[in-house]
């Protein structure tokens, strides 16, 4: 089954970039250009030292892209597999892991930018970076839950993907991605209430050399557990009707 | 040990739930110890219809806000696709399904294939299932012929060697030549059909579920496809075939079930059931007979 999932994911990526010279490295390119452009603009705007800001921005953008891509992709988990679902008996998890694997491969392509920026500015997060591993495991669980929840809801209600898209756009500005938490005075206390921030921070923080606080971790885990429970209950309820919905 | 997926709450890793039992060993192709069997007891399938507004979030939200969600649930448009379907098939049985459009033939095939979940009833299927339901099942027009065949092999959980053999077999049958490496959307319609048919018939299931499309098509294609189809059907221990076409049912089936509005109207020897079916059914049915 894993071979099937890996092949499907790889073909998804290959198809999207078939015929282009750079292939999937277009993702790397566009992220690189984005990091360079935003880095230039915001380091001037926020009066930040490039040496400190660019590694932060590259990490933020790369992991934010991964997160928002998983969420938007989750919406089409089952609808894009309509042909498969309606013509053969196949575990629903295949479609979920296909989305997850595809986005993991894209993340790997984007990580090249982070490595480059870190090399240019000679930054090294230290051994604390290993704390990103439990963070990524939480992402894995959350991603699967998001696919179950959004994939099923979006199969039933076709206007949800648009709503999810708008929410993610707002989240990009309302979350410390291009800006840092310590740049706002009042709101910083309430940041652990922002699920996007805490879940991003448990991976980004350790890699940037600022391991997240216990509050951030607790909040991230609480949000994740809530997501998993809601997704599980909902999916168990609607699973039987999915084949009719897609 | 047979695994009943209903026993696992929210078993999301599992296949669509079917009140469905199948022994683990039955998944190995041609396993000698497995006695193929299809046993349906009182199957009922409902088909919710989501036309236009049915998919609207706005309507669902307003209905909930005005306290009508419960009522909406009751009034959801549901087609009673199958009602109280019971039968048992053993090795050697060749079942033909007849009935007008919308009688539930395809829905029954999909339910047997484990795609649709019955709302009531029990279904037991032992043996490796091969379903020829949708011509383009899982075919991606953007991928090349070779990639599509490989993907189909992976869907069927074949080994690397089996997939290589399948690629050769199908490309021979479909006469693709160098088109193998080109995206399927560039194929002529004839090539597309030959590829689809070649892939679908490259499997060797114990239980073969077949929709009528696979026996339709133009005469030249049918001649070529015939031998392939025959060997596939002969290799299968149980065949379930849905068709409009009298001659095909008479030729292949040893038992015929006549479905009418989702219920079994008649079940028995082909000649008798077909006689009463054609006696009452629309006249056009006879006219669809191929050359």
Short mmCIF file of C-alpha atoms in Angstrom, two decimals:
data_model
loop_
_atom_site.label_atom_id
_atom_site.label_comp_id
_atom_site.label_asym_id
_atom_site.label_seq_id
_atom_site.Cartn_x
_atom_site.Cartn_y
_atom_site.Cartn_z
CA UNK A 1 0.00 0.00 0.00
CA UNK A 2 2.88 2.36 0.76
CA UNK A 3 4.24 1.88 -2.73
CA UNK A 4 0.91 2.96 -4.17
CA UNK A 5 0.75 6.02 -1.93
CA UNK A 6 4.32 7.05 -2.70
CA UNK A 7 3.75 6.61 -6.44
CA UNK A 8 0.50 8.58 -6.40
CA UNK A 9 2.10 11.44 -4.47
CA UNK A 10 5.14 11.54 -6.70
CA UNK A 11 3.03 11.47 -9.85
CA UNK A 12 0.92 14.33 -8.46
CA UNK A 13 4.02 16.49 -8.14
CA UNK A 14 5.53 15.33 -11.40
CA UNK A 15 2.30 16.05 -13.28
CA UNK A 16 2.02 19.55 -11.91
CA UNK A 17 5.45 20.44 -13.24
CA UNK A 18 5.63 18.17 -16.27
CA UNK A 19 7.25 19.95 -19.20
CA UNK A 20 8.90 22.65 -17.11
CA UNK A 21 12.69 22.79 -16.98
CA UNK A 22 13.05 23.15 -13.24
CA UNK A 23 10.29 20.68 -12.43
CA UNK A 24 9.36 20.59 -8.76
CA UNK A 25 12.27 22.91 -8.07
CA UNK A 26 9.97 25.69 -9.21
CA UNK A 27 8.55 25.46 -5.71
CA UNK A 28 12.03 26.03 -4.33
CA UNK A 29 12.55 28.94 -6.72
CA UNK A 30 9.32 30.72 -5.89
CA UNK A 31 9.89 30.33 -2.17
CA UNK A 32 13.43 31.63 -2.59
CA UNK A 33 12.24 34.70 -4.46
CA UNK A 34 9.53 35.28 -1.87
CA UNK A 35 12.01 35.04 1.01
CA UNK A 36 14.41 37.44 -0.71
CA UNK A 37 11.70 39.98 -1.59
CA UNK A 38 9.87 39.92 1.74
CA UNK A 39 13.20 39.87 3.56
CA UNK A 40 14.31 43.05 1.84
CA UNK A 41 11.01 44.86 2.35
CA UNK A 42 10.28 43.89 5.93
CA UNK A 43 13.80 44.11 7.31
CA UNK A 44 13.75 47.77 6.17
CA UNK A 45 10.20 48.30 7.32
CA UNK A 46 10.69 46.75 10.74
CA UNK A 47 14.26 48.00 10.99
CA UNK A 48 15.61 44.49 11.53
CA UNK A 49 19.12 43.13 11.16
CA UNK A 50 19.21 40.91 8.04
CA UNK A 51 21.54 38.50 9.78
CA UNK A 52 18.88 37.76 12.34
CA UNK A 53 15.74 38.39 10.31
CA UNK A 54 16.36 36.43 7.12
CA UNK A 55 16.87 33.01 8.82
CA UNK A 56 13.70 33.70 10.81
CA UNK A 57 11.74 34.69 7.71
CA UNK A 58 12.95 31.72 5.66
CA UNK A 59 11.91 29.27 8.39
CA UNK A 60 8.58 31.03 8.87
CA UNK A 61 7.67 31.15 5.21
CA UNK A 62 8.74 27.59 4.44
CA UNK A 63 6.80 26.05 7.32
CA UNK A 64 3.84 28.37 6.87
CA UNK A 65 3.67 27.34 3.21
CA UNK A 66 3.72 23.71 4.21
CA UNK A 67 0.98 24.23 6.77
CA UNK A 68 -1.32 26.25 4.54
CA UNK A 69 -0.80 23.84 1.64
CA UNK A 70 -1.79 20.88 3.81
CA UNK A 71 -4.91 22.69 4.99
CA UNK A 72 -6.01 23.75 1.50
CA UNK A 73 -5.08 20.35 0.04
CA UNK A 74 -6.99 18.61 2.81
CA UNK A 75 -10.17 20.09 1.38
CA UNK A 76 -9.78 18.07 -1.81
CA UNK A 77 -8.55 14.86 -0.16
CA UNK A 78 -11.59 12.85 -1.22
CA UNK A 79 -13.04 14.95 -4.04
CA UNK A 80 -9.85 14.68 -6.09
CA UNK A 81 -9.91 10.90 -5.63
CA UNK A 82 -13.52 10.67 -6.80
CA UNK A 83 -12.73 8.26 -9.62
CA UNK A 84 -10.87 5.91 -7.31
CA UNK A 85 -13.43 6.02 -4.53
CA UNK A 86 -16.34 5.26 -6.83
CA UNK A 87 -14.71 2.52 -8.83
CA UNK A 88 -12.71 0.38 -6.44
CA UNK A 89 -12.52 -0.72 -2.86
CA UNK A 90 -9.71 1.22 -1.29
CA UNK A 91 -9.09 2.31 2.29
CA UNK A 92 -9.83 6.00 2.78
CA UNK A 93 -6.46 6.35 4.46
CA UNK A 94 -4.76 5.94 1.06
CA UNK A 95 -6.18 9.29 -0.04
CA UNK A 96 -5.19 10.92 3.25
CA UNK A 97 -1.61 9.67 3.13
CA UNK A 98 -1.38 10.68 -0.49
CA UNK A 99 -2.02 14.30 0.50
CA UNK A 100 0.41 14.07 3.40
CA UNK A 101 3.21 12.47 1.37
CA UNK A 102 2.81 14.93 -1.48
CA UNK A 103 3.10 17.87 0.88
CA UNK A 104 6.04 16.33 2.70
CA UNK A 105 7.90 16.05 -0.62
CA UNK A 106 7.12 19.70 -1.35
CA UNK A 107 8.36 20.68 2.11
CA UNK A 108 11.65 18.90 1.41
CA UNK A 109 12.05 20.94 -1.76
CA UNK A 110 11.41 24.15 0.14
CA UNK A 111 13.79 23.27 2.95
CA UNK A 112 16.65 23.83 0.49
CA UNK A 113 15.98 27.57 0.89
CA UNK A 114 16.30 27.35 4.66
CA UNK A 115 19.56 25.45 4.38
CA UNK A 116 20.89 28.03 1.90
CA UNK A 117 19.92 31.00 4.06
CA UNK A 118 21.38 29.37 7.17
CA UNK A 119 24.61 28.68 5.29
CA UNK A 120 24.87 32.23 3.92
CA UNK A 121 24.32 33.82 7.33
CA UNK A 122 26.31 31.13 9.09
CA UNK A 123 23.53 30.40 11.56
CA UNK A 124 23.32 27.17 13.52
CA UNK A 125 20.39 26.52 15.83
CA UNK A 126 22.31 24.03 17.98
CA UNK A 127 21.14 20.72 19.33
CA UNK A 128 17.91 22.28 20.50
CA UNK A 129 16.82 21.97 16.89
CA UNK A 130 16.07 18.32 17.61
CA UNK A 131 12.97 19.53 19.47
CA UNK A 132 11.51 20.16 16.04
CA UNK A 133 11.12 16.39 15.65
CA UNK A 134 8.31 16.00 18.20
CA UNK A 135 6.88 19.15 16.67
CA UNK A 136 6.83 17.55 13.24
CA UNK A 137 5.20 14.44 14.68
CA UNK A 138 2.40 16.63 16.03
CA UNK A 139 2.13 18.12 12.54
CA UNK A 140 1.79 14.66 11.07
CA UNK A 141 -1.10 13.79 13.39
CA UNK A 142 -2.75 17.18 12.85
CA UNK A 143 -2.37 16.90 9.11
CA UNK A 144 -4.07 13.51 8.99
CA UNK A 145 -6.85 14.82 11.22
CA UNK A 146 -7.26 17.90 9.00
CA UNK A 147 -7.58 15.67 5.93
CA UNK A 148 -10.24 13.53 7.63
CA UNK A 149 -12.21 16.55 8.82
CA UNK A 150 -11.88 19.00 5.93
CA UNK A 151 -11.79 16.30 3.26
CA UNK A 152 -15.14 14.93 4.40
CA UNK A 153 -16.83 18.29 5.06
CA UNK A 154 -15.64 19.71 1.75
CA UNK A 155 -16.97 16.67 -0.10
CA UNK A 156 -20.40 17.39 1.35
CA UNK A 157 -20.41 21.19 1.22
CA UNK A 158 -18.65 22.58 -1.79
CA UNK A 159 -18.32 26.12 -0.48
CA UNK A 160 -16.06 25.18 2.43
CA UNK A 161 -12.78 25.22 0.42
CA UNK A 162 -13.35 28.91 -0.40
CA UNK A 163 -13.98 29.70 3.27
CA UNK A 164 -10.87 27.77 4.32
CA UNK A 165 -8.83 29.71 1.75
CA UNK A 166 -9.97 33.06 3.15
CA UNK A 167 -9.32 31.98 6.72
CA UNK A 168 -5.79 30.91 5.87
CA UNK A 169 -5.18 34.27 4.20
CA UNK A 170 -6.26 36.12 7.34
CA UNK A 171 -4.20 33.76 9.49
CA UNK A 172 -1.09 34.66 7.50
CA UNK A 173 -1.33 38.29 8.62
CA UNK A 174 -2.68 37.66 12.12
CA UNK A 175 0.11 35.22 12.98
CA UNK A 176 3.75 36.10 13.67
CA UNK A 177 5.11 34.85 10.34
CA UNK A 178 6.74 37.86 8.72
CA UNK A 179 6.72 39.72 12.04
CA UNK A 180 7.92 38.52 15.44
CA UNK A 181 5.97 38.13 18.65
CA UNK A 182 8.14 40.61 20.55
CA UNK A 183 7.24 43.32 18.04
CA UNK A 184 3.77 43.64 19.51
CA UNK A 185 3.46 44.71 23.11
CA UNK A 186 -0.11 44.08 24.20
CA UNK A 187 -1.08 41.11 22.10
CA UNK A 188 1.93 38.91 22.87
CA UNK A 189 0.23 37.50 25.97
CA UNK A 190 -2.70 36.27 23.93
CA UNK A 191 -0.63 34.66 21.21
CA UNK A 192 -0.89 31.14 22.70
CA UNK A 193 -4.60 31.39 21.89
CA UNK A 194 -3.79 31.50 18.17
CA UNK A 195 -3.73 27.86 17.02
CA UNK A 196 -1.80 28.68 13.87
CA UNK A 197 0.91 30.41 15.87
CA UNK A 198 1.44 27.69 18.48
CA UNK A 199 1.41 24.87 15.96
CA UNK A 200 3.83 26.75 13.72
CA UNK A 201 6.04 27.64 16.67
CA UNK A 202 6.61 24.08 17.91
CA UNK A 203 8.48 23.38 14.68
CA UNK A 204 9.89 26.81 13.86
CA UNK A 205 11.01 27.76 17.38
CA UNK A 206 13.53 24.96 17.93
CA UNK A 207 15.00 25.41 14.45
CA UNK A 208 15.41 29.14 15.01
CA UNK A 209 17.17 28.48 18.29
CA UNK A 210 14.33 29.68 20.52
CA UNK A 211 12.68 26.55 21.94
CA UNK A 212 8.99 27.28 22.53
CA UNK A 213 7.82 27.77 26.11
CA UNK A 214 5.73 25.26 28.01
CA UNK A 215 2.67 27.43 27.45
CA UNK A 216 3.11 27.25 23.68
CA UNK A 217 3.60 23.48 23.76
CA UNK A 218 0.59 22.97 26.02
CA UNK A 219 -1.56 25.14 23.83
CA UNK A 220 -0.38 23.35 20.66
CA UNK A 221 -1.17 19.97 22.20
CA UNK A 222 -4.59 21.09 23.42
CA UNK A 223 -5.53 22.39 19.96
CA UNK A 224 -4.19 19.20 18.34
CA UNK A 225 -6.08 16.87 20.66
CA UNK A 226 -9.26 18.86 20.08
CA UNK A 227 -8.75 18.66 16.32
CA UNK A 228 -8.11 14.92 16.43
CA UNK A 229 -11.20 14.26 18.54
CA UNK A 230 -13.49 16.36 16.37
CA UNK A 231 -12.04 14.85 13.17
CA UNK A 232 -12.31 11.29 14.47
CA UNK A 233 -15.89 11.59 15.66
CA UNK A 234 -17.00 13.33 12.50
CA UNK A 235 -15.24 10.88 10.21
CA UNK A 236 -16.59 7.84 12.02
CA UNK A 237 -20.07 9.29 11.52
CA UNK A 238 -19.91 10.18 7.86
CA UNK A 239 -17.55 7.54 6.50
CA UNK A 240 -20.38 5.44 5.11
CA UNK A 241 -21.75 8.31 3.07
CA UNK A 242 -18.45 9.54 1.62
CA UNK A 243 -18.76 7.38 -1.49
CA UNK A 244 -22.08 9.07 -2.27
CA UNK A 245 -20.77 12.56 -1.62
CA UNK A 246 -17.70 12.75 -3.80
CA UNK B 1 -9.64 -14.55 11.71
CA UNK B 2 -12.37 -12.68 9.86
CA UNK B 3 -12.24 -9.04 10.68
CA UNK B 4 -15.45 -7.18 11.24
CA UNK B 5 -14.68 -3.54 10.71
CA UNK B 6 -17.87 -2.53 12.45
CA UNK B 7 -16.26 -3.64 15.69
CA UNK B 8 -13.71 -0.82 15.48
CA UNK B 9 -15.26 2.54 16.32
CA UNK B 10 -14.27 5.07 13.67
CA UNK B 11 -11.87 2.66 12.05
CA UNK B 12 -10.72 5.25 9.58
CA UNK B 13 -7.90 3.13 8.28
CA UNK B 14 -10.38 0.56 7.14
CA UNK B 15 -12.16 0.19 3.86
CA UNK B 16 -15.70 1.47 3.42
CA UNK B 17 -17.73 -0.35 6.02
CA UNK B 18 -19.97 -3.03 4.70
CA UNK B 19 -21.43 -5.11 7.39
CA UNK B 20 -18.91 -7.00 5.43
CA UNK B 21 -16.77 -9.93 6.33
CA UNK B 22 -13.90 -11.33 4.41
CA UNK B 23 -11.12 -13.53 5.63
CA UNK B 24 -7.66 -12.08 5.55
CA UNK B 25 -6.24 -14.90 3.47
CA UNK B 26 -8.82 -14.32 0.78
CA UNK B 27 -6.86 -11.33 -0.43
CA UNK B 28 -4.06 -13.48 -1.83
CA UNK B 29 -4.83 -14.09 -5.48
CA UNK B 30 -5.76 -17.67 -6.23
CA UNK B 31 -5.32 -18.84 -2.68
CA UNK B 32 -6.16 -22.54 -2.77
CA UNK B 33 -7.71 -22.76 0.68
CA UNK B 34 -10.33 -20.12 0.12
CA UNK B 35 -13.77 -21.09 -0.99
CA UNK B 36 -15.20 -18.18 -2.91
CA UNK B 37 -18.58 -17.07 -1.74
CA UNK B 38 -20.95 -14.15 -1.99
CA UNK B 39 -23.72 -14.11 0.54
CA UNK B 40 -26.12 -11.19 0.73
CA UNK B 41 -28.81 -11.08 3.38
CA UNK B 42 -31.45 -8.36 3.25
CA UNK B 43 -29.22 -5.69 1.74
CA UNK B 44 -30.66 -2.19 1.62
CA UNK B 45 -28.84 0.75 0.10
CA UNK B 46 -30.01 4.36 0.13
CA UNK B 47 -28.63 6.86 -2.28
CA UNK B 48 -28.73 10.48 -1.07
CA UNK B 49 -29.20 12.96 -3.88
CA UNK B 50 -27.43 16.29 -3.70
CA UNK B 51 -28.84 18.33 -6.51
CA UNK B 52 -27.97 22.02 -6.75
CA UNK B 53 -28.93 23.41 -3.39
CA UNK B 54 -28.38 20.15 -1.57
CA UNK B 55 -24.68 20.91 -1.35
CA UNK B 56 -25.20 24.44 -0.12
CA UNK B 57 -23.72 25.30 3.24
CA UNK B 58 -25.96 28.35 3.41
CA UNK B 59 -29.10 26.27 3.29
CA UNK B 60 -27.80 23.87 5.92
CA UNK B 61 -26.80 26.73 8.23
CA UNK B 62 -30.12 28.56 7.85
CA UNK B 63 -31.99 25.34 8.34
CA UNK B 64 -30.04 24.73 11.56
CA UNK B 65 -30.52 28.33 12.70
CA UNK B 66 -34.25 28.15 12.24
CA UNK B 67 -34.38 24.80 14.01
CA UNK B 68 -35.34 22.87 10.92
CA UNK B 69 -32.25 20.74 10.60
CA UNK B 70 -33.99 17.70 11.98
CA UNK B 71 -36.80 18.15 9.60
CA UNK B 72 -34.34 18.70 6.79
CA UNK B 73 -32.73 15.38 7.62
CA UNK B 74 -36.08 13.71 7.26
CA UNK B 75 -36.81 15.45 4.00
CA UNK B 76 -33.45 14.80 2.42
CA UNK B 77 -34.01 13.42 -1.03
CA UNK B 78 -33.04 9.78 -0.87
CA UNK B 79 -33.37 7.20 -3.57
CA UNK B 80 -34.09 3.78 -2.18
CA UNK B 81 -31.59 2.16 -4.50
CA UNK B 82 -31.73 -1.39 -3.15
CA UNK B 83 -34.32 -3.04 -0.93
CA UNK B 84 -34.06 -6.39 0.77
CA UNK B 85 -31.65 -8.09 -1.59
CA UNK B 86 -30.75 -11.65 -0.59
CA UNK B 87 -28.91 -14.30 -2.54
CA UNK B 88 -25.97 -16.66 -2.22
CA UNK B 89 -23.42 -17.39 -4.94
CA UNK B 90 -20.97 -20.28 -4.84
CA UNK B 91 -18.08 -21.28 -7.12
CA UNK B 92 -19.34 -21.93 -10.64
CA UNK B 93 -22.28 -19.56 -10.36
CA UNK B 94 -22.72 -17.04 -13.15
CA UNK B 95 -25.31 -14.47 -12.22
CA UNK B 96 -26.86 -12.08 -14.69
CA UNK B 97 -28.59 -8.94 -13.46
CA UNK B 98 -31.32 -7.54 -15.66
CA UNK B 99 -33.66 -4.62 -15.18
CA UNK B 100 -34.45 -1.23 -16.64
CA UNK B 101 -32.39 1.90 -16.19
CA UNK B 102 -32.24 2.87 -12.53
CA UNK B 103 -33.36 -0.54 -11.34
CA UNK B 104 -30.27 -0.78 -9.12
CA UNK B 105 -27.99 -3.04 -11.16
CA UNK B 106 -24.91 -0.86 -10.95
CA UNK B 107 -25.58 0.04 -7.33
CA UNK B 108 -25.74 -3.66 -6.48
CA UNK B 109 -22.45 -4.28 -8.27
CA UNK B 110 -20.84 -1.38 -6.42
CA UNK B 111 -22.17 -2.69 -3.13
CA UNK B 112 -20.80 -6.17 -3.84
CA UNK B 113 -17.48 -4.58 -4.79
CA UNK B 114 -17.34 -2.96 -1.37
CA UNK B 115 -17.69 0.62 -2.52
CA UNK B 116 -21.15 1.50 -1.20
CA UNK B 117 -22.09 0.66 2.35
CA UNK B 118 -25.46 -0.99 2.86
CA UNK B 119 -27.60 0.69 5.52
CA UNK B 120 -29.25 -2.57 6.54
CA UNK B 121 -28.31 -6.15 5.84
CA UNK B 122 -25.26 -8.30 5.77
CA UNK B 123 -22.84 -9.03 3.00
CA UNK B 124 -20.17 -11.66 3.08
CA UNK B 125 -17.65 -11.83 0.28
CA UNK B 126 -14.80 -14.33 0.32
CA UNK B 127 -12.32 -14.27 -2.51
CA UNK B 128 -10.37 -11.82 -4.59
CA UNK B 129 -12.72 -9.35 -6.25
CA UNK B 130 -12.14 -7.81 -9.63
CA UNK B 131 -14.64 -5.18 -10.65
CA UNK B 132 -15.09 -3.87 -14.16
CA UNK B 133 -17.52 -1.09 -13.35
CA UNK B 134 -16.15 2.14 -14.63
CA UNK B 135 -14.28 2.14 -17.92
CA UNK B 136 -11.86 4.81 -16.90
CA UNK B 137 -11.54 3.69 -13.29
CA UNK B 138 -8.63 5.56 -11.83
CA UNK B 139 -7.21 6.41 -15.24
CA UNK B 140 -5.48 9.76 -15.39
CA UNK B 141 -5.51 11.34 -18.87
CA UNK B 142 -2.43 13.38 -18.10
CA UNK B 143 -0.29 10.34 -17.36
CA UNK B 144 1.26 8.21 -20.07
CA UNK B 145 -0.10 4.80 -20.97
CA UNK B 146 2.77 3.08 -19.19
CA UNK B 147 2.27 5.11 -16.02
CA UNK B 148 -1.44 4.38 -16.03
CA UNK B 149 -0.85 0.65 -16.34
CA UNK B 150 1.74 0.69 -13.56
CA UNK B 151 -0.60 2.63 -11.34
CA UNK B 152 -3.39 0.14 -11.98
CA UNK B 153 -1.02 -2.66 -11.04
CA UNK B 154 -0.25 -0.88 -7.78
CA UNK B 155 -3.96 -0.40 -7.11
CA UNK B 156 -4.34 -4.14 -7.44
CA UNK B 157 -1.38 -4.64 -5.12
CA UNK B 158 0.67 -6.54 -7.65
CA UNK B 159 4.36 -7.21 -7.25
CA UNK B 160 6.99 -5.50 -9.38
CA UNK B 161 7.35 -8.53 -11.66
CA UNK B 162 3.59 -8.86 -12.08
CA UNK B 163 3.35 -5.20 -13.00
CA UNK B 164 6.11 -5.54 -15.61
CA UNK B 165 4.27 -8.48 -17.15
CA UNK B 166 1.02 -6.52 -17.08
CA UNK B 167 2.62 -3.56 -18.88
CA UNK B 168 3.79 -5.84 -21.71
CA UNK B 169 0.51 -7.68 -21.89
CA UNK B 170 -1.64 -4.56 -22.02
CA UNK B 171 0.54 -2.66 -24.47
CA UNK B 172 0.45 -5.65 -26.81
CA UNK B 173 -3.29 -5.90 -26.61
CA UNK B 174 -3.91 -2.18 -26.99
CA UNK B 175 -1.37 -1.88 -29.87
CA UNK B 176 0.00 1.29 -28.40
CA UNK B 177 3.60 1.05 -29.66
CA UNK B 178 5.42 4.29 -28.99
CA UNK B 179 2.22 5.91 -27.75
CA UNK B 180 2.95 4.11 -24.47
CA UNK B 181 5.09 7.03 -23.37
CA UNK B 182 2.60 9.75 -24.33
CA UNK B 183 -0.20 11.13 -22.16
CA UNK B 184 -3.44 9.22 -22.56
CA UNK B 185 -5.34 12.40 -23.51
CA UNK B 186 -3.52 12.35 -26.85
CA UNK B 187 -4.80 8.87 -27.71
CA UNK B 188 -7.42 8.27 -30.33
CA UNK B 189 -10.71 7.08 -28.86
CA UNK B 190 -9.99 3.57 -30.12
CA UNK B 191 -6.61 3.46 -28.39
CA UNK B 192 -8.17 4.83 -25.22
CA UNK B 193 -10.84 2.13 -25.16
CA UNK B 194 -8.33 -0.64 -25.92
CA UNK B 195 -6.06 0.59 -23.14
CA UNK B 196 -8.91 0.82 -20.63
CA UNK B 197 -10.22 -2.59 -21.59
CA UNK B 198 -6.75 -4.14 -21.61
CA UNK B 199 -6.00 -2.84 -18.13
CA UNK B 200 -9.35 -3.85 -16.72
CA UNK B 201 -9.02 -7.38 -18.07
CA UNK B 202 -5.40 -7.86 -17.05
CA UNK B 203 -6.42 -9.02 -13.59
CA UNK B 204 -7.39 -12.59 -12.71
CA UNK B 205 -9.94 -12.31 -9.92
CA UNK B 206 -11.87 -15.14 -8.29
CA UNK B 207 -14.99 -13.03 -8.26
CA UNK B 208 -15.67 -10.93 -11.31
CA UNK B 209 -18.18 -8.08 -11.14
CA UNK B 210 -18.91 -6.66 -14.55
CA UNK B 211 -21.05 -3.82 -15.79
CA UNK B 212 -22.58 -3.98 -19.24
CA UNK B 213 -20.19 -1.49 -20.80
CA UNK B 214 -17.48 -4.09 -21.02
CA UNK B 215 -19.47 -6.12 -23.47
CA UNK B 216 -20.64 -3.22 -25.59
CA UNK B 217 -18.55 -1.49 -28.23
CA UNK B 218 -18.15 -1.72 -31.96
CA UNK B 219 -17.92 -5.03 -33.76
CA UNK B 220 -14.24 -4.85 -34.71
CA UNK B 221 -13.28 -4.18 -31.13
CA UNK B 222 -15.57 -6.87 -29.79
CA UNK B 223 -13.94 -9.53 -31.95
CA UNK B 224 -10.55 -8.67 -30.55
CA UNK B 225 -11.79 -8.32 -27.03
CA UNK B 226 -13.82 -11.48 -27.06
CA UNK B 227 -11.06 -14.02 -26.49
CA UNK B 228 -9.63 -11.93 -23.71
CA UNK B 229 -12.99 -11.51 -22.07
CA UNK B 230 -13.78 -15.19 -22.33
CA UNK B 231 -10.58 -16.28 -20.65
CA UNK B 232 -11.16 -13.76 -17.89
CA UNK B 233 -14.71 -14.92 -17.29
CA UNK B 234 -13.72 -18.59 -17.42
CA UNK B 235 -10.96 -18.07 -14.89
CA UNK B 236 -13.34 -16.41 -12.46
CA UNK B 237 -15.13 -18.71 -10.06
CA UNK B 238 -18.08 -16.40 -9.60
CA UNK B 239 -19.37 -13.97 -12.18
CA UNK B 240 -21.90 -11.22 -11.62
CA UNK B 241 -22.84 -9.51 -14.84
CA UNK B 242 -25.24 -6.65 -15.37
CA UNK B 243 -26.62 -6.26 -18.85
CA UNK B 244 -29.47 -4.99 -20.94
CA UNK B 245 -28.62 -7.33 -23.74
CA UNK B 246 -30.58 -10.56 -23.87
CA UNK B 247 -28.10 -12.55 -25.97
CA UNK B 248 -25.21 -11.76 -23.66
CA UNK B 249 -27.12 -12.75 -20.55
CA UNK B 250 -28.27 -15.97 -22.19
CA UNK B 251 -24.74 -16.79 -23.23
CA UNK B 252 -22.93 -16.12 -19.99
CA UNK B 253 -25.36 -16.51 -17.13
CA UNK B 254 -26.57 -19.67 -15.41
CA UNK B 255 -28.89 -17.71 -13.15
CA UNK B 256 -30.66 -14.40 -13.63
CA UNK B 257 -31.98 -11.90 -11.12
CA UNK B 258 -34.45 -9.33 -12.37
CA UNK B 259 -34.22 -6.10 -10.42
CA UNK B 260 -37.11 -3.70 -10.44
CA UNK B 261 -36.99 -0.43 -8.44
CA UNK B 262 -34.28 -1.86 -6.24
CA UNK B 263 -36.11 -5.08 -5.39
CA UNK B 264 -35.70 -8.60 -6.67
CA UNK B 265 -38.67 -9.20 -8.95
CA UNK B 266 -37.62 -12.61 -10.18
CA UNK B 267 -34.72 -14.97 -9.57
CA UNK B 268 -34.13 -18.18 -11.49
CA UNK B 269 -33.12 -19.91 -14.69
CA UNK B 270 -32.08 -17.42 -17.44
CA UNK B 271 -34.70 -18.44 -20.01
CA UNK B 272 -37.62 -18.15 -17.63
CA UNK B 273 -36.62 -14.89 -15.97
CA UNK B 274 -35.69 -13.29 -19.27
CA UNK B 275 -38.97 -14.40 -20.76
CA UNK B 276 -41.03 -12.71 -18.11
CA UNK B 277 -38.69 -9.69 -18.03
CA UNK B 278 -38.90 -9.12 -21.77
CA UNK B 279 -42.61 -9.82 -21.69
CA UNK B 280 -43.25 -6.83 -19.45
CA UNK B 281 -40.20 -4.66 -20.03
CA UNK B 282 -39.87 -1.88 -22.58
CA UNK B 283 -39.53 -3.06 -26.16
CA UNK B 284 -36.38 -1.06 -26.80
CA UNK B 285 -34.42 -3.47 -24.63
CA UNK B 286 -34.46 -6.05 -27.40
CA UNK B 287 -33.27 -3.52 -29.92
CA UNK B 288 -29.97 -2.76 -28.16
CA UNK B 289 -28.54 -6.04 -29.28
CA UNK B 290 -25.12 -5.54 -30.84
CA UNK B 291 -24.16 -6.71 -34.29
#
